[in-house]
Amino acid sequence: MREYTSPAIVDHPSCIVLPQCDHHFEIKPSTWSILPIFNDMSSDNPYDHIAEFEQVCTTVQTNGLTPNGLNLRLFLFTLKHYARKWLSKLPPRSIRTWVEMQETFLGKFYPPLRTSNVRDELIAFQEQPLESFHECWERFKDLEMSYPHHGLEKWFLVDKFYRGLLPEQRQRVDTFSGGSIASKLPDAASDTFEELSLNSLHWVNHDARK
């Protein structure tokens, strides 16, 4: 009976199929030390994680290893705890390209419910009490960047941000833009918000803080 209850060595085939590389390459210790970590915490954003990971990979000099091959080799080492366990449960040899890895990763860690919640936040965006214009604009941009697949047009986003401002801030925006912000094209309106945000950093007192 012992042979049935004793631990056995088992194979754990990876879900990732690594492309062949006929050249010797080395990943420097400095690269390992700056790889971002994804734990699947509520504060972890999978889009931010991929963007930071790809930035790190652009600093790696390889000998004949393609970006696809490099990303597939390094990505799994950025996943920890539950995220790493999730990867180990994927079907063997089911991921062959970096695009497939991204699609699978985002499909798991940016589910439809999260998409709906962030979309609702964008549509119902409101300036908070005691919030400066700069803080409000940065919060809106962070929300939009956390949901790059929102599919909302630029004019709609500009309108939602403007209408979500308190009356005093809307008046400030119109004055700064030399009239009504609604008369500007979406890109020009967004540039106005950005310029006003930078200028507001130098204001001694904000009306919203009075």
mmCIF file of C-alpha atoms in Angstrom:
data_model
loop_
_atom_site.group_PDB
_atom_site.id
_atom_site.type_symbol
_atom_site.label_atom_id
_atom_site.label_comp_id
_atom_site.label_asym_id
_atom_site.label_seq_id
_atom_site.Cartn_x
_atom_site.Cartn_y
_atom_site.Cartn_z
ATOM 1 C CA MET A 1 0.000 0.000 0.000
ATOM 2 C CA ARG A 2 2.903 2.319 0.601
ATOM 3 C CA GLU A 3 3.495 2.773 -3.090
ATOM 4 C CA TYR A 4 -0.008 4.219 -3.474
ATOM 5 C CA THR A 5 0.305 6.725 -0.631
ATOM 6 C CA SER A 6 3.909 7.855 -1.051
ATOM 7 C CA PRO A 7 4.548 11.188 -2.779
ATOM 8 C CA ALA A 8 5.414 10.842 -6.433
ATOM 9 C CA ILE A 9 7.306 13.076 -8.783
ATOM 10 C CA VAL A 10 4.884 14.585 -11.286
ATOM 11 C CA ASP A 11 5.331 16.665 -14.381
ATOM 12 C CA HIS A 12 3.973 20.223 -14.507
ATOM 13 C CA PRO A 13 3.859 21.227 -18.175
ATOM 14 C CA SER A 14 3.786 24.984 -18.693
ATOM 15 C CA CYS A 15 0.954 26.782 -20.412
ATOM 16 C CA ILE A 16 3.567 28.854 -22.261
ATOM 17 C CA VAL A 17 5.235 27.600 -25.421
ATOM 18 C CA LEU A 18 8.559 29.408 -25.649
ATOM 19 C CA PRO A 19 9.736 30.253 -29.158
ATOM 20 C CA GLN A 20 13.054 28.732 -30.092
ATOM 21 C CA CYS A 21 16.159 30.871 -29.837
ATOM 22 C CA ASP A 22 19.375 29.631 -31.437
ATOM 23 C CA HIS A 23 21.554 32.248 -29.754
ATOM 24 C CA HIS A 24 22.925 32.401 -26.241
ATOM 25 C CA PHE A 25 21.404 35.182 -24.174
ATOM 26 C CA GLU A 26 21.608 36.256 -20.548
ATOM 27 C CA ILE A 27 19.150 38.131 -18.365
ATOM 28 C CA LYS A 28 21.139 40.410 -16.088
ATOM 29 C CA PRO A 29 20.443 40.476 -12.317
ATOM 30 C CA SER A 30 19.619 44.181 -12.644
ATOM 31 C CA THR A 31 16.686 43.255 -14.896
ATOM 32 C CA TRP A 32 15.259 40.761 -12.417
ATOM 33 C CA SER A 33 15.407 43.378 -9.681
ATOM 34 C CA ILE A 34 13.239 45.910 -11.533
ATOM 35 C CA LEU A 35 10.535 43.579 -12.837
ATOM 36 C CA PRO A 36 7.102 44.727 -11.609
ATOM 37 C CA ILE A 37 5.090 42.415 -9.369
ATOM 38 C CA PHE A 38 1.428 41.526 -9.761
ATOM 39 C CA ASN A 39 -0.340 39.973 -6.758
ATOM 40 C CA ASP A 40 -3.985 40.348 -7.858
ATOM 41 C CA MET A 41 -4.642 42.784 -5.024
ATOM 42 C CA SER A 42 -7.551 45.196 -5.409
ATOM 43 C CA SER A 43 -5.057 47.978 -6.042
ATOM 44 C CA ASP A 44 -3.284 46.075 -8.825
ATOM 45 C CA ASN A 45 -4.193 47.224 -12.320
ATOM 46 C CA PRO A 46 -3.395 44.643 -15.015
ATOM 47 C CA TYR A 47 -3.025 47.308 -17.723
ATOM 48 C CA ASP A 48 -0.510 49.218 -15.612
ATOM 49 C CA HIS A 49 1.338 45.996 -14.909
ATOM 50 C CA ILE A 50 1.686 45.122 -18.595
ATOM 51 C CA ALA A 51 2.789 48.650 -19.482
ATOM 52 C CA GLU A 52 5.464 48.706 -16.764
ATOM 53 C CA PHE A 53 6.608 45.201 -17.686
ATOM 54 C CA GLU A 54 7.009 46.115 -21.360
ATOM 55 C CA GLN A 55 8.977 49.222 -20.403
ATOM 56 C CA VAL A 56 11.397 47.080 -18.416
ATOM 57 C CA CYS A 57 11.757 44.647 -21.322
ATOM 58 C CA THR A 58 12.765 47.460 -23.679
ATOM 59 C CA THR A 59 15.871 47.994 -21.532
ATOM 60 C CA VAL A 60 17.061 44.410 -22.006
ATOM 61 C CA GLN A 61 19.687 43.768 -24.653
ATOM 62 C CA THR A 62 19.380 40.260 -26.018
ATOM 63 C CA ASN A 63 21.336 38.339 -28.610
ATOM 64 C CA GLY A 64 18.835 37.296 -31.251
ATOM 65 C CA LEU A 65 15.918 36.846 -28.826
ATOM 66 C CA THR A 66 12.756 38.463 -30.158
ATOM 67 C CA PRO A 67 10.574 40.730 -27.969
ATOM 68 C CA ASN A 68 7.889 38.034 -28.132
ATOM 69 C CA GLY A 69 10.316 35.440 -26.798
ATOM 70 C CA LEU A 70 11.685 37.748 -24.113
ATOM 71 C CA ASN A 71 8.269 38.768 -22.823
ATOM 72 C CA LEU A 72 7.014 35.201 -22.666
ATOM 73 C CA ARG A 73 10.122 34.109 -20.758
ATOM 74 C CA LEU A 74 9.989 36.878 -18.165
ATOM 75 C CA PHE A 75 6.299 37.536 -17.609
ATOM 76 C CA LEU A 76 5.566 34.566 -15.391
ATOM 77 C CA PHE A 77 8.207 35.763 -12.916
ATOM 78 C CA THR A 78 6.206 38.957 -12.357
ATOM 79 C CA LEU A 79 3.191 37.024 -11.055
ATOM 80 C CA LYS A 80 3.015 36.173 -7.364
ATOM 81 C CA HIS A 81 0.659 34.313 -5.016
ATOM 82 C CA TYR A 82 -2.815 33.830 -6.510
ATOM 83 C CA ALA A 83 -1.815 35.226 -9.892
ATOM 84 C CA ARG A 84 1.044 32.720 -10.184
ATOM 85 C CA LYS A 85 -1.234 29.869 -9.127
ATOM 86 C CA TRP A 86 -3.774 30.945 -11.768
ATOM 87 C CA LEU A 87 -1.109 30.753 -14.462
ATOM 88 C CA SER A 88 -0.084 27.268 -13.382
ATOM 89 C CA LYS A 89 -3.671 26.055 -13.858
ATOM 90 C CA LEU A 90 -3.970 27.107 -17.485
ATOM 91 C CA PRO A 91 -4.035 24.312 -20.082
ATOM 92 C CA PRO A 92 -0.559 23.117 -21.078
ATOM 93 C CA ARG A 93 0.905 24.714 -24.213
ATOM 94 C CA SER A 94 -2.105 27.006 -24.614
ATOM 95 C CA ILE A 95 -0.172 30.273 -24.967
ATOM 96 C CA ARG A 96 2.235 30.723 -27.869
ATOM 97 C CA THR A 97 2.545 34.491 -28.315
ATOM 98 C CA TRP A 98 2.839 37.572 -26.148
ATOM 99 C CA VAL A 99 -0.492 38.823 -27.538
ATOM 100 C CA GLU A 100 -2.195 35.624 -26.373
ATOM 101 C CA MET A 101 -0.598 36.028 -22.953
ATOM 102 C CA GLN A 102 -1.899 39.572 -22.631
ATOM 103 C CA GLU A 103 -5.408 38.614 -23.752
ATOM 104 C CA THR A 104 -5.545 35.719 -21.289
ATOM 105 C CA PHE A 105 -4.150 37.801 -18.429
ATOM 106 C CA LEU A 106 -6.511 40.725 -19.003
ATOM 107 C CA GLY A 107 -9.472 38.414 -19.468
ATOM 108 C CA LYS A 108 -8.844 37.003 -15.991
ATOM 109 C CA PHE A 109 -7.852 40.074 -14.015
ATOM 110 C CA TYR A 110 -10.016 42.700 -15.746
ATOM 111 C CA PRO A 111 -13.358 40.874 -15.837
ATOM 112 C CA PRO A 112 -16.597 42.373 -17.218
ATOM 113 C CA LEU A 113 -17.794 43.405 -13.745
ATOM 114 C CA ARG A 114 -14.691 45.518 -13.186
ATOM 115 C CA THR A 115 -15.151 47.024 -16.639
ATOM 116 C CA SER A 116 -18.757 47.960 -15.847
ATOM 117 C CA ASN A 117 -17.813 49.505 -12.498
ATOM 118 C CA VAL A 118 -15.071 51.694 -13.944
ATOM 119 C CA ARG A 119 -17.261 52.703 -16.879
ATOM 120 C CA ASP A 120 -19.980 53.767 -14.445
ATOM 121 C CA GLU A 121 -17.422 55.821 -12.482
ATOM 122 C CA LEU A 122 -16.343 57.610 -15.649
ATOM 123 C CA ILE A 123 -19.881 58.400 -16.724
ATOM 124 C CA ALA A 124 -20.919 59.591 -13.249
ATOM 125 C CA PHE A 125 -17.661 61.414 -12.485
ATOM 126 C CA GLN A 126 -17.990 64.236 -9.941
ATOM 127 C CA GLU A 127 -15.555 66.662 -8.388
ATOM 128 C CA GLN A 128 -15.136 65.949 -4.683
ATOM 129 C CA PRO A 129 -15.524 68.583 -1.950
ATOM 130 C CA LEU A 130 -12.205 70.211 -0.991
ATOM 131 C CA GLU A 131 -10.605 68.763 -4.135
ATOM 132 C CA SER A 132 -8.388 71.098 -6.177
ATOM 133 C CA PHE A 133 -8.753 71.289 -9.940
ATOM 134 C CA HIS A 134 -5.397 69.586 -10.376
ATOM 135 C CA GLU A 135 -6.390 66.709 -8.080
ATOM 136 C CA CYS A 136 -9.737 66.353 -9.841
ATOM 137 C CA TRP A 137 -8.207 66.289 -13.347
ATOM 138 C CA GLU A 138 -5.519 63.796 -12.305
ATOM 139 C CA ARG A 139 -8.126 61.528 -10.726
ATOM 140 C CA PHE A 140 -10.176 61.604 -13.916
ATOM 141 C CA LYS A 141 -7.132 60.762 -16.064
ATOM 142 C CA ASP A 142 -6.145 57.929 -13.731
ATOM 143 C CA LEU A 143 -9.648 56.513 -13.991
ATOM 144 C CA GLU A 144 -9.614 56.733 -17.787
ATOM 145 C CA MET A 145 -6.145 55.141 -18.034
ATOM 146 C CA SER A 146 -7.248 52.281 -15.810
ATOM 147 C CA TYR A 147 -9.900 51.429 -18.414
ATOM 148 C CA PRO A 148 -8.309 51.909 -21.866
ATOM 149 C CA HIS A 149 -10.930 49.732 -23.550
ATOM 150 C CA HIS A 150 -13.823 51.974 -22.481
ATOM 151 C CA GLY A 151 -14.758 52.803 -26.091
ATOM 152 C CA LEU A 152 -15.978 56.263 -25.085
ATOM 153 C CA GLU A 153 -15.300 59.069 -27.544
ATOM 154 C CA LYS A 154 -13.083 61.997 -26.603
ATOM 155 C CA TRP A 155 -15.899 64.568 -26.775
ATOM 156 C CA PHE A 156 -17.987 62.455 -24.401
ATOM 157 C CA LEU A 157 -15.158 62.205 -21.852
ATOM 158 C CA VAL A 158 -14.443 65.929 -22.046
ATOM 159 C CA ASP A 159 -18.132 66.688 -21.521
ATOM 160 C CA LYS A 160 -18.428 64.294 -18.575
ATOM 161 C CA PHE A 161 -15.423 65.822 -16.837
ATOM 162 C CA TYR A 162 -16.641 69.391 -17.371
ATOM 163 C CA ARG A 163 -20.189 68.650 -16.223
ATOM 164 C CA GLY A 164 -18.835 66.807 -13.183
ATOM 165 C CA LEU A 165 -17.061 69.931 -11.916
ATOM 166 C CA LEU A 166 -18.537 72.134 -9.230
ATOM 167 C CA PRO A 167 -20.105 75.396 -10.559
ATOM 168 C CA GLU A 168 -17.143 77.488 -9.376
ATOM 169 C CA GLN A 169 -14.690 75.278 -11.227
ATOM 170 C CA ARG A 170 -16.771 75.260 -14.411
ATOM 171 C CA GLN A 171 -16.764 79.049 -14.322
ATOM 172 C CA ARG A 172 -13.009 79.042 -13.846
ATOM 173 C CA VAL A 173 -12.581 76.707 -16.843
ATOM 174 C CA ASP A 174 -14.738 78.916 -19.084
ATOM 175 C CA THR A 175 -12.876 82.051 -18.014
ATOM 176 C CA PHE A 176 -9.501 80.415 -18.600
ATOM 177 C CA SER A 177 -10.550 79.181 -22.054
ATOM 178 C CA GLY A 178 -11.722 82.645 -23.089
ATOM 179 C CA GLY A 179 -15.368 81.687 -23.360
ATOM 180 C CA SER A 180 -17.341 78.491 -23.158
ATOM 181 C CA ILE A 181 -15.304 75.292 -23.158
ATOM 182 C CA ALA A 182 -18.119 73.758 -25.243
ATOM 183 C CA SER A 183 -16.960 75.858 -28.230
ATOM 184 C CA LYS A 184 -13.636 74.031 -28.350
ATOM 185 C CA LEU A 185 -12.855 70.783 -30.140
ATOM 186 C CA PRO A 186 -12.324 67.792 -27.815
ATOM 187 C CA ASP A 187 -8.517 67.792 -28.098
ATOM 188 C CA ALA A 188 -8.346 71.542 -27.522
ATOM 189 C CA ALA A 189 -10.648 71.244 -24.511
ATOM 190 C CA SER A 190 -8.490 68.482 -23.067
ATOM 191 C CA ASP A 191 -5.394 70.641 -23.570
ATOM 192 C CA THR A 192 -7.166 73.445 -21.735
ATOM 193 C CA PHE A 193 -7.880 71.159 -18.779
ATOM 194 C CA GLU A 194 -4.236 70.097 -18.741
ATOM 195 C CA GLU A 195 -2.905 73.654 -18.876
ATOM 196 C CA LEU A 196 -5.313 74.833 -16.203
ATOM 197 C CA SER A 197 -4.323 71.876 -14.042
ATOM 198 C CA LEU A 198 -0.645 72.811 -14.235
ATOM 199 C CA ASN A 199 -1.401 76.464 -13.545
ATOM 200 C CA SER A 200 -3.526 75.553 -10.532
ATOM 201 C CA LEU A 201 -0.467 74.107 -8.823
ATOM 202 C CA HIS A 202 0.730 77.681 -8.335
ATOM 203 C CA TRP A 203 -2.491 78.994 -6.861
ATOM 204 C CA VAL A 204 -2.112 79.933 -3.216
ATOM 205 C CA ASN A 205 -5.756 79.327 -2.373
ATOM 206 C CA HIS A 206 -8.331 77.251 -4.220
ATOM 207 C CA ASP A 207 -11.934 78.316 -4.119
ATOM 208 C CA ALA A 208 -12.860 74.716 -3.321
ATOM 209 C CA ARG A 209 -10.718 74.830 -0.180
ATOM 210 C CA LYS A 210 -12.243 77.952 1.269
#
